[in-house]
Short mmCIF file of C-alpha atoms and ligand atoms in Angstrom, two decimals:
data_model
loop_
_atom_site.label_atom_id
_atom_site.label_comp_id
_atom_site.label_asym_id
_atom_site.label_seq_id
_atom_site.Cartn_x
_atom_site.Cartn_y
_atom_site.Cartn_z
CA MET A 1 -2.80 -25.71 -10.23
CA ILE A 2 -2.94 -27.66 -6.91
CA VAL A 3 -6.35 -28.12 -5.28
CA LYS A 4 -6.45 -30.09 -2.00
CA ASP A 5 -2.87 -31.40 -2.65
CA GLU A 6 -4.00 -32.71 -6.11
CA PRO A 7 -3.02 -31.17 -9.43
CA PHE A 8 -6.18 -29.88 -11.15
CA VAL A 9 -6.69 -28.88 -14.71
CA MET A 10 -9.96 -27.02 -15.36
CA ILE A 11 -11.96 -28.84 -18.10
CA SER A 12 -14.29 -25.89 -17.87
CA GLY A 13 -16.99 -23.87 -19.55
CA GLU A 14 -17.95 -20.13 -19.02
CA VAL A 15 -21.59 -19.50 -18.73
CA HIS A 16 -23.44 -16.75 -20.55
CA ASN A 17 -23.14 -13.45 -18.61
CA SER A 18 -26.55 -13.73 -17.06
CA SER A 19 -26.80 -17.34 -16.26
CA SER A 20 -25.29 -17.25 -12.84
CA SER A 21 -27.56 -14.42 -11.66
CA SER A 22 -30.16 -16.94 -10.73
CA ALA A 23 -29.46 -20.24 -8.79
CA GLN A 24 -32.68 -21.52 -10.14
CA TYR A 25 -31.87 -20.71 -13.70
CA ILE A 26 -28.38 -22.18 -13.63
CA GLU A 27 -29.54 -25.56 -12.28
CA LYS A 28 -29.89 -27.05 -15.76
CA VAL A 29 -26.61 -25.38 -16.90
CA TRP A 30 -24.69 -27.42 -14.33
CA ASP A 31 -26.12 -30.56 -15.55
CA GLN A 32 -25.28 -29.56 -19.25
CA ALA A 33 -21.74 -28.95 -18.04
CA LYS A 34 -21.59 -32.32 -16.40
CA ALA A 35 -22.79 -33.92 -19.64
CA LEU A 36 -20.06 -32.14 -21.59
CA GLY A 37 -17.36 -33.75 -19.33
CA MET A 38 -16.59 -30.48 -17.45
CA ASN A 39 -15.18 -30.51 -14.05
CA SER A 40 -15.64 -26.79 -13.25
CA LEU A 41 -17.47 -23.67 -14.40
CA LEU A 42 -16.45 -20.10 -14.80
CA LEU A 43 -19.24 -18.03 -13.23
CA PRO A 44 -19.81 -14.25 -13.00
CA VAL A 45 -20.20 -12.74 -9.50
CA THR A 46 -21.00 -9.15 -10.02
CA TRP A 47 -20.44 -6.02 -8.04
CA GLU A 48 -24.05 -4.84 -8.60
CA MET A 49 -25.47 -8.09 -7.16
CA VAL A 50 -23.19 -8.43 -4.10
CA GLU A 51 -23.45 -4.79 -3.16
CA PRO A 52 -26.78 -3.42 -4.21
CA GLU A 53 -26.35 -0.57 -1.89
CA GLU A 54 -23.07 0.84 -0.63
CA GLY A 55 -21.79 -1.21 2.35
CA VAL A 56 -24.79 -3.65 2.22
CA LEU A 57 -23.29 -6.98 1.08
CA ASP A 58 -25.23 -9.99 -0.03
CA PHE A 59 -23.44 -13.29 -0.69
CA SER A 60 -26.48 -15.58 -0.81
CA LEU A 61 -26.17 -16.29 -4.45
CA VAL A 62 -22.44 -17.00 -4.01
CA ASP A 63 -23.29 -19.59 -1.36
CA GLN A 64 -25.90 -21.20 -3.59
CA LEU A 65 -23.54 -21.48 -6.54
CA ILE A 66 -20.88 -23.01 -4.31
CA PHE A 67 -23.50 -25.48 -3.01
CA GLN A 68 -24.58 -26.44 -6.49
CA ALA A 69 -20.99 -27.07 -7.60
CA ARG A 70 -20.24 -29.26 -4.53
CA SER A 71 -23.32 -31.32 -5.01
CA ARG A 72 -21.98 -32.12 -8.50
CA ASP A 73 -18.40 -32.57 -7.43
CA MET A 74 -17.34 -29.60 -9.57
CA LYS A 75 -15.16 -26.56 -8.98
CA ILE A 76 -15.69 -22.83 -9.67
CA CYS A 77 -13.65 -19.90 -10.93
CA PHE A 78 -15.56 -16.83 -10.06
CA LEU A 79 -15.45 -13.96 -12.52
CA TRP A 80 -15.38 -10.76 -10.56
CA PHE A 81 -17.31 -8.39 -12.84
CA GLY A 82 -16.32 -5.10 -11.06
CA ALA A 83 -15.35 -1.83 -12.73
CA TRP A 84 -14.76 -3.42 -16.04
CA LYS A 85 -16.82 -5.83 -18.11
CA ASN A 86 -15.81 -5.76 -21.70
CA ALA A 87 -14.10 -2.41 -21.35
CA GLN A 88 -17.25 -0.85 -20.02
CA CYS A 89 -18.83 -0.52 -16.57
CA TYR A 90 -21.99 -2.54 -17.08
CA TYR A 91 -21.78 -4.28 -13.76
CA ALA A 92 -20.91 -1.33 -11.49
CA PRO A 93 -23.87 -1.04 -9.12
CA PRO A 94 -26.35 1.88 -9.68
CA TRP A 95 -24.95 3.76 -6.68
CA VAL A 96 -21.65 3.95 -8.48
CA LYS A 97 -23.13 4.53 -11.93
CA THR A 98 -25.22 7.47 -10.92
CA ASP A 99 -22.68 9.34 -8.78
CA LEU A 100 -20.46 10.74 -11.47
CA GLU A 101 -18.83 13.15 -9.10
CA ARG A 102 -17.48 10.42 -6.82
CA PHE A 103 -16.99 7.70 -9.41
CA LYS A 104 -15.42 9.42 -12.31
CA ARG A 105 -16.05 8.16 -15.88
CA ALA A 106 -13.21 7.87 -18.34
CA GLU A 107 -13.00 10.85 -20.62
CA VAL A 108 -12.78 9.20 -23.86
CA ALA A 109 -12.21 12.72 -25.37
CA LYS A 110 -11.71 15.92 -23.53
CA GLY A 111 -14.75 16.66 -21.41
CA LYS A 112 -16.61 13.62 -22.76
CA ASN A 113 -17.68 10.80 -20.40
CA GLY A 114 -19.04 8.69 -23.11
CA ILE A 115 -19.81 8.17 -26.85
CA ILE A 116 -23.03 7.60 -28.55
CA LEU A 117 -22.51 4.70 -30.89
CA THR A 118 -24.44 4.54 -34.12
CA LYS A 119 -22.86 1.80 -36.24
CA VAL A 120 -25.43 -1.02 -36.79
CA PHE A 121 -22.99 -3.82 -36.13
CA ASP A 122 -21.08 -2.22 -33.36
CA LEU A 123 -20.66 -4.43 -30.44
CA PHE A 124 -22.29 -2.05 -28.02
CA ASP A 125 -25.28 -0.24 -29.67
CA LEU A 126 -26.23 2.22 -26.89
CA SER A 127 -23.64 4.56 -25.53
CA TYR A 128 -20.15 3.61 -24.54
CA SER A 129 -18.74 4.50 -21.21
CA SER A 130 -16.17 3.12 -18.79
CA LEU A 131 -15.15 4.09 -15.25
CA SER A 132 -11.90 6.05 -15.01
CA TYR A 133 -8.86 3.92 -14.22
CA LEU A 134 -7.54 6.99 -12.40
CA CYS A 135 -10.30 7.36 -9.98
CA SER A 136 -9.05 6.49 -6.52
CA THR A 137 -12.53 6.30 -4.94
CA THR A 138 -13.76 3.68 -7.39
CA ASN A 139 -10.70 1.75 -6.73
CA GLU A 140 -11.07 1.95 -2.98
CA CYS A 141 -14.70 1.06 -2.93
CA GLU A 142 -14.18 -1.90 -5.20
CA THR A 143 -11.27 -3.20 -3.26
CA LYS A 144 -13.37 -3.00 -0.06
CA THR A 145 -16.00 -5.12 -1.75
CA LEU A 146 -13.64 -7.61 -3.27
CA LYS A 147 -12.03 -8.12 0.23
CA LYS A 148 -15.38 -8.75 1.65
CA LEU A 149 -16.15 -11.32 -0.97
CA MET A 150 -12.85 -13.08 -0.55
CA ASN A 151 -13.25 -13.13 3.20
CA HIS A 152 -16.71 -14.73 2.68
CA ILE A 153 -15.33 -17.34 0.32
CA LYS A 154 -12.65 -18.14 2.83
CA GLU A 155 -15.17 -18.53 5.59
CA VAL A 156 -17.39 -20.89 3.69
CA ASP A 157 -15.01 -22.73 1.52
CA GLU A 158 -11.49 -22.76 2.83
CA GLN A 159 -11.80 -26.38 3.82
CA GLU A 160 -13.75 -27.66 0.80
CA LYS A 161 -11.93 -25.54 -1.84
CA THR A 162 -14.81 -25.49 -4.38
CA VAL A 163 -13.63 -21.99 -5.52
CA VAL A 164 -10.25 -22.45 -7.02
CA MET A 165 -9.57 -19.32 -8.95
CA ILE A 166 -10.75 -15.75 -9.24
CA GLN A 167 -10.76 -13.71 -12.38
CA ILE A 168 -10.36 -10.06 -11.54
CA GLU A 169 -12.55 -7.92 -13.69
CA ASN A 170 -13.42 -8.86 -17.25
CA GLU A 171 -11.64 -7.71 -20.26
CA THR A 172 -10.30 -4.36 -18.95
CA GLY A 173 -9.29 -1.51 -21.19
CA LEU A 174 -10.67 1.61 -22.89
CA LEU A 175 -12.38 1.68 -26.12
CA TYR A 176 -12.51 4.45 -28.75
CA SER A 177 -9.35 6.16 -27.35
CA ALA A 178 -5.83 4.95 -26.49
CA ARG A 179 -6.02 6.79 -23.12
CA GLU A 180 -8.17 8.90 -20.94
CA HIS A 181 -8.27 12.62 -21.51
CA SER A 182 -9.31 14.16 -18.21
CA ASP A 183 -7.22 16.99 -16.82
CA LEU A 184 -5.71 14.54 -14.41
CA ALA A 185 -4.92 12.12 -17.19
CA ASP A 186 -3.27 14.90 -19.19
CA GLU A 187 -1.29 16.04 -16.22
CA LEU A 188 -0.05 12.49 -15.54
CA PHE A 189 0.70 11.84 -19.14
CA ASP A 190 2.81 14.96 -19.34
CA SER A 191 4.65 14.20 -16.15
CA ASP A 192 7.71 11.97 -15.83
CA VAL A 193 7.20 8.19 -16.07
CA PRO A 194 8.28 6.55 -12.72
CA GLN A 195 11.98 5.86 -13.22
CA GLN A 196 11.75 2.29 -11.89
CA PHE A 197 9.18 1.42 -14.51
CA VAL A 198 11.25 3.01 -17.32
CA ASP A 199 14.26 0.98 -16.20
CA TYR A 200 12.13 -2.21 -16.06
CA MET A 201 10.74 -1.68 -19.64
CA LYS A 202 14.29 -0.92 -20.96
CA ASN A 203 15.51 -4.21 -19.44
CA HIS A 204 12.64 -6.23 -20.79
CA VAL A 205 12.76 -5.39 -24.48
CA ASP A 206 13.63 -8.94 -25.46
CA THR A 207 10.09 -10.24 -24.64
CA MET A 208 8.17 -7.37 -26.26
CA VAL A 209 6.54 -7.44 -29.66
CA PRO A 210 8.57 -5.78 -32.30
CA ASP A 211 6.76 -2.47 -32.74
CA VAL A 212 6.55 -1.82 -28.91
CA ARG A 213 10.18 -2.95 -28.49
CA GLU A 214 11.19 -0.36 -31.26
CA GLN A 215 9.48 2.49 -29.44
CA VAL A 216 10.93 1.47 -25.97
CA GLU A 217 14.39 1.13 -27.36
CA ALA A 218 14.21 4.43 -29.18
CA GLY A 219 12.70 6.37 -26.29
CA ALA A 220 14.46 8.56 -23.77
CA GLU A 221 16.06 7.18 -20.67
CA GLN A 222 13.72 9.47 -18.62
CA GLY A 223 10.96 12.03 -19.14
CA ASN A 224 7.24 12.16 -19.82
CA TRP A 225 5.34 9.26 -21.38
CA SER A 226 5.75 10.46 -24.97
CA ALA A 227 9.44 11.08 -24.64
CA VAL A 228 9.96 7.52 -23.16
CA PHE A 229 7.53 5.38 -25.08
CA GLY A 230 6.97 7.27 -28.36
CA SER A 231 3.99 6.23 -30.32
CA ALA A 232 3.32 3.38 -27.86
CA ALA A 233 3.00 5.89 -25.02
CA GLU A 234 -0.73 6.20 -24.78
CA GLU A 235 -1.40 2.39 -24.68
CA ILE A 236 1.40 1.93 -22.21
CA PHE A 237 -0.04 4.74 -20.03
CA SER A 238 -3.44 3.11 -19.96
CA ALA A 239 -1.99 -0.35 -19.37
CA TYR A 240 0.20 0.87 -16.53
CA HIS A 241 -2.74 2.58 -14.74
CA ILE A 242 -5.29 -0.25 -15.32
CA ALA A 243 -2.84 -2.80 -14.27
CA ASN A 244 -2.09 -0.77 -11.08
CA TYR A 245 -5.82 -0.51 -10.43
CA VAL A 246 -6.36 -4.22 -10.81
CA ASP A 247 -3.24 -5.08 -8.76
CA ARG A 248 -4.63 -3.09 -5.79
CA VAL A 249 -7.94 -4.87 -5.95
CA ALA A 250 -6.42 -8.30 -6.43
CA ALA A 251 -3.66 -7.81 -3.91
CA ALA A 252 -6.13 -6.79 -1.15
CA GLY A 253 -8.21 -9.83 -1.98
CA LYS A 254 -5.28 -12.25 -1.87
CA GLU A 255 -4.18 -10.94 1.31
CA ILE A 256 -7.46 -12.12 2.79
CA TYR A 257 -7.63 -15.49 0.83
CA SER A 258 -4.79 -16.45 -1.36
CA ILE A 259 -6.01 -18.43 -4.40
CA PRO A 260 -4.86 -18.03 -7.99
CA MET A 261 -5.85 -14.76 -9.63
CA VAL A 262 -6.30 -14.34 -13.33
CA VAL A 263 -7.12 -11.51 -15.77
CA ASN A 264 -8.56 -12.17 -19.08
CA CYS A 265 -7.99 -10.31 -22.33
CA TRP A 266 -10.05 -8.91 -25.23
CA LEU A 267 -7.45 -9.62 -27.96
CA ASN A 268 -6.27 -7.18 -30.66
CA LYS A 269 -6.99 -8.30 -34.12
CA LYS A 270 -4.43 -7.77 -36.94
CA GLY A 271 -4.19 -4.18 -38.09
CA GLU A 272 -6.20 -2.64 -35.14
CA VAL A 273 -4.85 0.19 -33.04
CA ALA A 274 -5.25 0.64 -29.36
CA GLY A 275 -8.84 1.91 -28.80
CA GLN A 276 -10.18 -0.25 -31.58
CA TYR A 277 -9.48 -3.01 -29.07
CA PRO A 278 -9.51 -2.12 -25.37
CA SER A 279 -6.43 0.02 -24.92
CA GLY A 280 -4.43 -0.95 -21.78
CA GLY A 281 -5.86 -4.45 -21.36
CA PRO A 282 -3.55 -7.24 -20.98
CA VAL A 283 -2.89 -7.98 -24.67
CA SER A 284 0.29 -9.77 -25.41
CA ARG A 285 1.86 -6.49 -26.68
CA MET A 286 1.35 -4.93 -23.11
CA MET A 287 2.41 -8.05 -21.21
CA GLU A 288 5.65 -6.55 -19.77
CA VAL A 289 3.60 -3.52 -18.52
CA TRP A 290 1.11 -5.72 -16.76
CA ARG A 291 3.85 -7.90 -15.27
CA TYR A 292 5.47 -4.89 -13.71
CA ALA A 293 2.26 -3.14 -12.56
CA ALA A 294 0.22 -6.12 -11.57
CA PRO A 295 2.65 -8.55 -10.03
CA VAL A 296 -0.05 -10.20 -7.93
CA ILE A 297 -1.76 -11.50 -11.03
CA ASP A 298 -0.81 -15.27 -11.57
CA ILE A 299 -2.18 -15.72 -15.07
CA PHE A 300 -2.67 -13.56 -18.15
CA ALA A 301 -5.45 -15.29 -20.02
CA PRO A 302 -6.57 -14.81 -23.69
CA ASP A 303 -10.29 -14.84 -24.74
CA ILE A 304 -9.79 -16.56 -28.12
CA TYR A 305 -12.31 -15.90 -30.72
CA ILE A 306 -9.97 -15.26 -33.64
CA ALA A 307 -9.16 -17.93 -36.14
CA ASP A 308 -5.51 -18.35 -35.26
CA PHE A 309 -6.11 -20.23 -31.97
CA CYS A 310 -2.67 -21.76 -31.88
CA GLY A 311 -0.88 -18.52 -32.64
CA VAL A 312 -2.57 -16.92 -29.70
CA CYS A 313 -1.61 -19.85 -27.37
CA ASP A 314 1.94 -19.62 -28.52
CA GLU A 315 2.02 -15.83 -27.68
CA TYR A 316 0.54 -16.29 -24.27
CA THR A 317 2.99 -19.14 -23.30
CA ARG A 318 6.03 -17.45 -24.67
CA ARG A 319 6.99 -15.64 -21.50
CA GLY A 320 6.46 -18.43 -19.04
CA ASN A 321 2.78 -17.54 -18.57
CA PRO A 322 0.74 -20.69 -17.97
CA LEU A 323 -2.03 -21.21 -20.67
CA PHE A 324 -5.48 -20.73 -19.19
CA ILE A 325 -8.31 -20.09 -21.79
CA PRO A 326 -11.39 -18.65 -19.96
CA GLU A 327 -13.30 -18.06 -23.25
CA THR A 328 -13.24 -19.44 -26.68
CA SER A 329 -15.65 -20.20 -29.41
CA THR A 330 -17.91 -23.27 -29.22
CA HIS A 331 -17.74 -24.12 -33.02
CA SER A 332 -16.40 -27.17 -34.60
CA TYR A 333 -12.80 -26.82 -33.23
CA ALA A 334 -13.77 -26.62 -29.54
CA GLY A 335 -13.22 -30.30 -28.82
CA PRO A 336 -9.96 -30.66 -30.70
CA ARG A 337 -8.62 -27.43 -29.17
CA LEU A 338 -9.44 -28.73 -25.67
CA VAL A 339 -7.39 -31.87 -26.24
CA TYR A 340 -4.48 -29.81 -28.10
CA SER A 341 -4.42 -27.27 -25.20
CA VAL A 342 -3.90 -30.07 -22.60
CA GLY A 343 -1.59 -32.26 -24.68
CA HIS A 344 0.48 -29.53 -26.28
CA TYR A 345 0.43 -26.53 -23.98
CA HIS A 346 -0.15 -28.34 -20.75
CA ALA A 347 -2.91 -25.85 -20.09
CA LEU A 348 -4.30 -25.06 -16.67
CA GLY A 349 -7.73 -24.75 -18.11
CA PHE A 350 -9.86 -24.55 -21.22
CA SER A 351 -13.30 -23.04 -21.23
CA PRO A 352 -15.60 -22.44 -24.14
CA PHE A 353 -17.81 -19.38 -23.66
CA GLY A 354 -21.65 -19.68 -23.72
CA PHE A 355 -21.27 -23.43 -23.85
CA GLU A 356 -24.98 -23.65 -23.09
CA GLU A 357 -25.38 -23.34 -26.79
CA MET A 358 -22.65 -25.72 -27.93
CA GLY A 359 -23.88 -27.74 -30.94
CA GLU A 360 -25.88 -24.88 -32.36
CA PRO A 361 -24.58 -22.99 -35.41
CA ILE A 362 -23.04 -19.60 -34.68
CA SER A 363 -24.63 -16.91 -36.79
CA VAL A 364 -22.63 -14.02 -38.16
CA VAL A 365 -24.52 -11.61 -35.77
CA ALA A 366 -23.73 -13.70 -32.69
CA GLY A 367 -20.25 -14.21 -34.02
CA SER A 368 -19.64 -10.39 -34.36
CA LEU A 369 -21.03 -9.95 -30.89
CA PHE A 370 -18.54 -12.45 -29.56
CA GLY A 371 -15.73 -10.55 -31.43
CA MET A 372 -15.17 -13.50 -33.77
CA GLU A 373 -13.55 -13.41 -37.14
CA THR A 374 -16.81 -14.11 -39.04
CA THR A 375 -14.86 -15.18 -42.05
CA ASP A 376 -13.52 -18.23 -40.16
CA PRO A 377 -14.93 -21.27 -41.93
CA ALA A 378 -14.93 -23.13 -38.64
CA LEU A 379 -17.74 -20.99 -37.43
CA ALA A 380 -20.16 -22.70 -39.83
CA ILE A 381 -19.79 -26.05 -38.31
CA PRO A 382 -21.00 -26.61 -34.75
CA GLN A 383 -19.14 -28.76 -32.29
CA ASP A 384 -20.59 -32.11 -31.78
CA VAL A 385 -21.60 -32.17 -28.26
CA GLU A 386 -21.42 -36.02 -27.82
CA GLU A 387 -17.79 -35.84 -29.02
CA TYR A 388 -17.07 -32.83 -26.76
CA GLY A 389 -18.41 -34.72 -23.84
CA TRP A 390 -16.21 -37.67 -24.72
CA PHE A 391 -13.13 -35.58 -24.85
CA GLY A 392 -13.88 -33.86 -21.52
CA ARG A 393 -14.74 -37.13 -19.74
CA THR A 394 -11.66 -38.83 -21.21
CA LEU A 395 -9.33 -36.20 -20.11
CA ASN A 396 -10.89 -36.11 -16.69
CA SER A 397 -10.51 -39.86 -16.34
CA MET A 398 -6.78 -39.59 -17.10
CA MET A 399 -6.22 -36.53 -14.92
CA PRO A 400 -3.56 -37.73 -12.59
CA MET A 401 -1.61 -39.36 -15.42
CA LEU A 402 -1.82 -36.23 -17.57
CA THR A 403 -0.71 -33.82 -14.67
CA GLN A 404 2.07 -36.07 -13.90
CA LYS A 405 3.48 -35.59 -17.39
CA TYR A 406 2.80 -31.72 -17.33
CA GLY A 407 6.08 -29.97 -18.06
CA THR A 408 7.67 -33.02 -19.61
CA LYS A 409 8.06 -34.27 -23.28
CA ASP A 410 6.07 -37.39 -22.28
CA LEU A 411 2.91 -35.61 -23.02
CA GLN A 412 2.46 -34.26 -26.61
CA ALA A 413 -0.24 -33.53 -29.05
CA SER A 414 -0.75 -32.43 -32.51
CA CYS A 415 -3.89 -31.05 -34.39
CA TYR A 416 -5.39 -30.37 -37.80
CA GLU A 417 -4.90 -26.66 -37.34
CA ARG A 418 -1.16 -27.27 -37.11
CA LYS A 419 -1.07 -30.27 -39.39
CA ASP A 420 2.51 -29.73 -40.70
CA ASP A 421 3.69 -29.97 -37.09
CA ASN A 422 2.81 -33.63 -37.09
CA THR A 423 5.72 -35.70 -35.51
CA MET A 424 5.89 -36.51 -31.90
CA LEU A 425 9.20 -38.09 -30.62
CA PHE A 426 9.32 -39.79 -27.26
CA GLY A 427 12.98 -40.89 -26.83
CA ASP A 428 13.70 -43.39 -29.60
CA LEU A 429 10.18 -44.10 -30.61
CA GLY A 430 7.87 -41.66 -32.36
CA PHE A 431 4.59 -41.10 -34.10
CA SER A 432 3.83 -39.24 -37.30
CA ILE A 433 0.22 -38.06 -37.52
CA SER A 434 -1.58 -37.46 -40.93
CA TYR A 435 -4.72 -35.34 -41.18
CA GLU A 436 -5.16 -35.44 -44.90
CA SER A 437 -5.99 -39.04 -46.16
CA PRO A 438 -8.65 -40.70 -48.14
CA LEU A 439 -9.20 -42.70 -45.09
CA LEU A 440 -10.34 -39.78 -43.16
CA SER A 441 -13.92 -38.22 -43.40
CA ARG A 442 -13.22 -35.02 -41.25
CA LYS A 443 -11.04 -32.00 -41.01
CA ASP A 444 -10.94 -31.43 -37.33
CA GLY A 445 -8.41 -34.04 -36.24
CA VAL A 446 -6.44 -34.13 -33.10
CA CYS A 447 -4.04 -36.58 -31.44
CA LEU A 448 -2.76 -36.56 -27.92
CA ILE A 449 -0.06 -39.17 -26.86
CA LEU A 450 1.11 -39.86 -23.38
CA LYS A 451 4.24 -42.03 -22.90
CA GLU A 452 3.46 -44.42 -20.12
CA SER A 453 6.79 -46.40 -20.32
CA GLU A 454 9.69 -46.78 -22.86
CA ASP A 455 7.41 -48.68 -25.19
CA GLU A 456 3.84 -48.13 -23.94
CA PHE A 457 1.62 -45.21 -24.85
CA PHE A 458 -1.94 -43.94 -24.32
CA ILE A 459 -3.37 -42.24 -27.43
CA ILE A 460 -6.38 -40.10 -27.82
CA ALA A 461 -7.07 -40.01 -31.53
CA ASN A 462 -9.75 -38.53 -33.78
CA GLY A 463 -9.72 -37.51 -37.54
CA CYS A 464 -6.19 -38.69 -38.02
CA VAL A 465 -4.02 -41.57 -39.13
CA VAL A 466 -1.35 -42.51 -36.51
CA LYS A 467 1.97 -44.04 -37.72
CA PRO A 468 4.50 -45.27 -35.13
CA PHE A 469 8.12 -45.29 -36.05
CA SER A 470 11.50 -46.11 -34.52
CA THR A 471 14.71 -44.06 -34.55
CA ILE A 472 16.77 -46.74 -32.76
CA GLU A 473 19.98 -47.27 -34.75
CA GLY A 474 19.76 -50.51 -36.64
CA LYS A 475 16.18 -51.23 -35.59
CA PRO A 476 14.03 -49.67 -38.15
CA TYR A 477 11.15 -52.13 -38.12
CA MET A 478 8.14 -51.87 -35.78
CA ASP A 479 5.57 -54.28 -34.36
CA ILE A 480 2.52 -53.23 -32.53
CA LEU A 481 2.66 -55.84 -29.82
CA VAL A 482 -0.53 -54.70 -28.16
CA CYS A 483 -3.25 -52.34 -29.35
CA GLU A 484 -6.34 -52.03 -26.95
CA GLU A 485 -9.31 -49.66 -27.34
CA GLY A 486 -10.70 -48.79 -23.93
CA ALA A 487 -11.32 -46.20 -21.15
CA PHE A 488 -10.14 -45.46 -17.69
CA GLU A 489 -12.85 -46.26 -15.04
CA ASN A 490 -11.90 -45.07 -11.53
CA GLY A 491 -8.37 -44.60 -12.66
CA LYS A 492 -8.02 -48.13 -14.03
CA TRP A 493 -7.55 -49.00 -17.63
CA THR A 494 -10.56 -51.12 -18.94
CA MET A 495 -10.13 -52.60 -22.35
CA THR A 496 -13.23 -52.65 -24.54
CA ARG A 497 -11.67 -54.31 -27.57
CA ARG A 498 -8.36 -55.95 -28.44
CA LEU A 499 -7.40 -54.53 -31.93
CA ASN A 500 -5.40 -56.55 -34.34
CA GLY A 501 -5.49 -57.58 -37.93
CA ASP A 502 -7.37 -55.19 -40.13
CA GLU A 503 -7.74 -52.75 -37.12
CA ILE A 504 -4.06 -52.27 -36.80
CA ALA A 505 -3.05 -52.54 -40.47
CA LEU A 506 -3.66 -48.77 -40.50
CA LEU A 507 -4.37 -46.81 -37.41
CA PHE A 508 -6.87 -44.41 -38.61
CA TYR A 509 -9.74 -42.91 -36.63
CA ASN A 510 -12.96 -41.02 -37.69
CA LYS A 511 -14.37 -40.92 -34.22
CA PRO A 512 -12.85 -40.22 -30.86
CA THR A 513 -10.81 -43.19 -29.65
CA LEU A 514 -8.67 -43.97 -26.67
CA LEU A 515 -5.96 -46.68 -27.27
CA LYS A 516 -3.29 -48.37 -25.24
CA VAL A 517 -0.38 -49.30 -27.39
CA LYS A 518 2.83 -51.31 -26.85
CA LEU A 519 5.48 -51.09 -29.55
CA PHE A 520 8.54 -53.19 -30.46
CA ALA A 521 11.38 -52.13 -32.59
CA TYR A 522 13.61 -54.67 -34.31
CA LYS A 523 16.28 -55.14 -36.90
C1 LIG B 1 -16.21 -11.57 -24.12
C2 LIG B 1 -16.68 -11.30 -22.68
O1 LIG B 1 -15.60 -11.43 -21.90
C3 LIG B 1 -17.83 -12.17 -22.19
O2 LIG B 1 -18.23 -11.93 -21.07
C4 LIG B 1 -18.84 -12.04 -23.32
O3 LIG B 1 -19.44 -10.90 -23.32
C5 LIG B 1 -18.41 -12.39 -24.65
N1 LIG B 1 -17.33 -11.48 -25.08
C6 LIG B 1 -19.29 -12.39 -25.84
O4 LIG B 1 -20.57 -11.87 -25.67
#
């Protein structure tokens, strides 16, 4: 991402849903973010707050948030909470919510605009309802509002560029049913799928998850949704219409002011079927549908609360999608995951959700509200905030060097969660990283290595043993010519200690450390 001609990686945090509803309340949160080494925040801007009455726009809070960011030299990604928030319509203004004639609700079952939820631990305990993805009036009104918001941001921020990204909606999709069941929805579902879309899907099976691919391959060349997409039809139908809806809103906004636009995703857990997770949201199994129907979206971003963090990152980078993580847990692996996302995936951004509470244990109740896998042992251990701040500040201090190496093999990382993938090769020289050793007192290790020149490297290490090696033919032996511990200050390397003797006999680290190392291979 380029901001004012400079590459920018969002070392970020997403605030709790209600924190940015008051400029006064959020003051302290900005300071907390600064202390955690963040350079930007993800902040909700909600439809209900900017348009309390139809056509009456109020951007005073938006201005205050922008001002607060500027005064701390930070950036913002606004989260547009429009028709969808967690597959519901929490943030639609009252004038939308109360006019069920104009602003149709999704019929979760025939004739039913909602569901009363009774399960004690269900995420949303009152009643479930969502606006219909097929309602053109909702789409038109929301589009009008977003255009005005983008126009306002352009007016106040085009020069300064404090707002660097917009997330359109929040975790779209439909719960408790794979598709809507209104008469209109039924009619569309029984009509022919637009042929261009069928052809696109048939031509993109290689990038689909196996079960969707199977259905698309086996389906008819033309016909209604069931005929063409088999058992995946309902989810694809929802994804197609939601992506279309989102595309119209985002495209209109981009036409006014073109900055990157992202959609975030409530992920499906293993074994779940569409409706148990929001059906039609940008889960990786629906990625091709979204790519076709929402071409204006720049980034598909996973909200990662499940244990297999790296698996999700792999999935979301497989199709050339840049990695941007707008939400993830604040537990013990938040720090290492930040470093790994930058070093391994060359991520555009990493942002723990509700970072205001980083450092506090996550209870099972809070965990299940966040959609976390509550059996994940990492949940029990809070992230050390001092360490997180160190990681954030250190990555920020290295920003131009890091981004220069993005997209190259000169920037690599490994982490405890992928401890078997522990070798990094930079031309003829390499490093193998161990995470299990009697020398180590922790199980959340991470190591990022940046190749500065043929034999010089910067290394961020924590909870690991680092072993350099040579693959140069006939030169198997290695000297560490220089090993300095230090930091970057205003872009310049500043040594705090020259390490040698005992300190380089074994390169093991039980606290976050930044090193500059020069190696020599000989025969
Ligand atoms: C995911 C949502 O996108 C967030 O806004 C927040 O509601 C979290 N879940 C958990 O509460």
